[in-house]
Amino acid sequence: MAERVVIQAAPRTVLGKKVAQLRRNGRLPANVYGRGIDSQAVDIDAREFARTIKSAGLRAMIQLSVEGESSPRYVILRGLARKGGTGDPIHVDFFQVDPNIPIQANVPLRLTGEAPAVRDLAGTLLPGLDVIAVRCKPLDIPDAITVDLGVLNSFDVSLTVGDIAVPGDVEVLTDPAVVIATVNAPRIRVAAH
């Protein structure tokens, strides 16, 4: 299960072009919306947000504690506007999810171990996939799925989505036949006589 990330938020009354003042004060304007709920304008600490996203990643499940509300909101990052397209964040959209209703998410694959066909046979590892689609309850989304390359012991073997183990409450939506990694045989140079 992914590490729970907590961000503190305050209701926002400053709207439109006046949000520039918020940004100058180190606050980042954001909106929270979701199925069956009204959109709510909030603001969050810009530095805290940057630190949180850097450590947890853009796919993290976030526990948003809004000032004045008795229970936290579970949200995922749905939109992130940056200054000039690549600079500092200037606006965030959070999508509120129901922790009891399964959602679809993309989970990164973490390749571990060493492929015997690379180590012993001088092959070249060819990774083919770095994320898979899963369906599960929002709080059960894994931060990554570990894939052991140890099964790649010859050039005939491919590691596929069907070969990986996921927690029991996570359903893999990606086709099981999709190749995650394989090993290419080395090219042989023939010396001229």
XYZ file of C-alpha atoms in Angstrom:
193
model
C 0.000 0.000 0.000
C 1.233 3.477 -0.825
C 2.547 5.694 1.939
C -0.124 8.117 3.144
C 0.750 11.710 2.359
C -0.853 14.479 4.413
C -1.252 18.065 3.195
C -2.850 20.860 5.236
C -5.239 23.186 3.363
C -7.290 26.252 4.169
C -10.551 27.343 2.512
C -9.820 30.006 -0.118
C -11.887 33.138 -0.622
C -9.373 34.873 -2.908
C -10.339 34.062 -6.498
C -9.468 35.174 -10.037
C -6.478 37.410 -10.685
C -6.117 38.198 -6.964
C -4.508 34.779 -6.367
C -1.145 36.308 -7.376
C -1.052 37.815 -3.861
C -1.521 34.322 -2.385
C 1.459 33.043 -4.392
C 3.624 35.941 -3.200
C 2.791 34.882 0.373
C 3.959 31.302 -0.273
C 0.476 29.852 -0.713
C -0.592 27.769 -3.691
C -4.198 28.048 -4.944
C -5.962 24.713 -5.445
C -9.393 23.273 -6.167
C -10.911 20.078 -4.801
C -13.644 18.428 -6.838
C -15.097 14.978 -7.314
C -18.093 12.931 -8.301
C -21.179 14.159 -6.460
C -19.451 16.965 -4.537
C -19.248 20.704 -5.130
C -15.890 22.103 -6.172
C -14.128 23.837 -3.290
C -11.383 26.450 -3.575
C -8.540 25.923 -1.078
C -4.951 27.050 -0.695
C -1.944 25.067 0.496
C 1.620 25.860 1.520
C 3.660 25.944 -1.716
C 6.896 24.650 -0.115
C 5.135 21.816 1.705
C 3.429 20.794 -1.551
C 6.723 20.826 -3.494
C 8.467 18.733 -0.790
C 5.565 16.283 -0.621
C 5.353 15.756 -4.383
C 9.130 15.410 -4.672
C 9.224 12.652 -2.039
C 5.901 10.880 -2.713
C 5.522 11.432 -6.458
C 2.689 12.719 -8.608
C 0.642 9.517 -8.272
C 0.436 9.521 -4.470
C -2.840 9.246 -2.566
C -3.090 12.443 -0.523
C -4.932 12.949 2.732
C -6.037 16.577 2.467
C -6.899 18.102 5.848
C -8.998 21.199 5.196
C -9.135 23.705 8.056
C -12.567 23.647 9.740
C -13.544 20.171 8.461
C -13.823 17.275 10.902
C -12.527 14.534 8.610
C -9.805 14.516 5.955
C -10.490 14.228 2.243
C -8.733 11.542 0.213
C -7.572 13.077 -3.043
C -5.309 12.370 -5.978
C -3.508 14.965 -8.054
C -5.557 15.520 -11.214
C -4.005 18.698 -12.603
C -0.871 20.736 -11.997
C -0.298 24.080 -13.735
C 3.298 25.309 -13.750
C 4.707 28.774 -14.420
C 5.760 28.830 -18.066
C 4.726 25.178 -18.374
C 7.788 23.766 -16.591
C 8.514 26.122 -13.681
C 7.140 26.312 -10.155
C 3.554 25.118 -9.558
C 0.984 27.933 -9.791
C -2.279 25.944 -9.406
C -3.314 22.440 -8.343
C -6.463 20.419 -9.018
C -7.251 17.605 -6.575
C -9.828 14.923 -7.367
C -11.592 13.629 -4.258
C -12.153 9.878 -4.218
C -14.370 7.670 -2.082
C -11.983 5.360 -0.177
C -14.517 2.511 -0.430
C -15.046 2.577 -4.226
C -12.365 1.023 -6.466
C -10.673 3.298 -8.985
C -8.292 2.745 -11.885
C -4.696 3.902 -11.431
C -1.322 3.529 -13.100
C 1.353 1.976 -10.897
C 5.077 2.087 -11.733
C 7.050 -1.155 -12.065
C 10.329 -1.420 -10.146
C 12.732 -3.872 -11.795
C 14.982 -5.623 -9.262
C 17.610 -8.317 -9.295
C 19.831 -9.341 -12.139
C 18.846 -11.321 -15.210
C 21.063 -14.443 -15.507
C 20.957 -14.083 -19.320
C 22.618 -10.669 -18.957
C 25.140 -11.712 -16.314
C 26.115 -15.148 -17.680
C 25.368 -14.924 -21.402
C 26.374 -11.287 -22.066
C 22.875 -10.370 -23.263
C 21.320 -6.909 -23.228
C 18.275 -6.241 -21.011
C 15.382 -4.671 -22.947
C 12.795 -3.207 -20.583
C 9.446 -2.856 -22.352
C 7.010 -1.461 -19.800
C 7.386 0.874 -16.842
C 3.781 1.214 -15.556
C 0.710 -1.023 -15.419
C -2.961 -0.171 -15.006
C -4.658 -1.535 -11.885
C -8.075 -1.302 -10.236
C -8.434 -1.225 -6.456
C -9.653 0.902 -3.574
C -7.781 4.226 -3.454
C -6.054 3.513 -0.143
C -4.793 0.146 -1.472
C -2.951 1.561 -4.517
C 0.642 0.288 -4.304
C 3.354 2.951 -4.685
C 5.186 0.520 -7.003
C 5.137 -3.161 -7.968
C 8.450 -4.983 -7.676
C 9.392 -7.267 -10.563
C 12.286 -9.735 -10.173
C 14.433 -10.091 -13.294
C 15.848 -13.428 -12.026
C 13.519 -15.444 -14.307
C 15.246 -14.113 -17.440
C 17.752 -16.980 -17.658
C 17.837 -17.350 -21.458
C 17.157 -15.353 -24.611
C 13.907 -17.299 -25.206
C 12.263 -16.118 -21.970
C 10.202 -12.935 -21.660
C 8.859 -11.472 -18.441
C 5.180 -10.530 -18.962
C 2.512 -8.754 -16.940
C 0.949 -12.175 -16.240
C 4.156 -13.234 -14.443
C 4.079 -10.555 -11.739
C 2.549 -10.945 -8.296
C 0.292 -8.192 -6.967
C -1.485 -7.872 -3.609
C -4.785 -9.820 -3.489
C -6.978 -6.710 -3.386
C -5.388 -5.261 -6.561
C -6.739 -6.224 -9.994
C -4.331 -5.834 -12.919
C -6.036 -4.284 -15.974
C -3.041 -4.378 -18.336
C -3.090 -7.343 -20.751
C -1.199 -10.281 -19.154
C 0.615 -10.953 -22.468
C 2.338 -7.534 -22.537
C 6.112 -7.910 -22.189
C 7.775 -6.154 -19.253
C 11.339 -7.159 -20.106
C 13.344 -9.523 -22.274
C 17.027 -10.148 -23.002
C 18.613 -9.759 -26.458
C 21.453 -12.053 -27.483
C 24.842 -10.373 -27.992
C 25.950 -9.579 -31.519
C 28.905 -11.682 -32.598
C 31.693 -10.018 -34.528
C 33.494 -12.172 -37.023
C 37.168 -11.281 -37.373
C 38.467 -10.881 -40.946
C 41.039 -13.511 -41.999
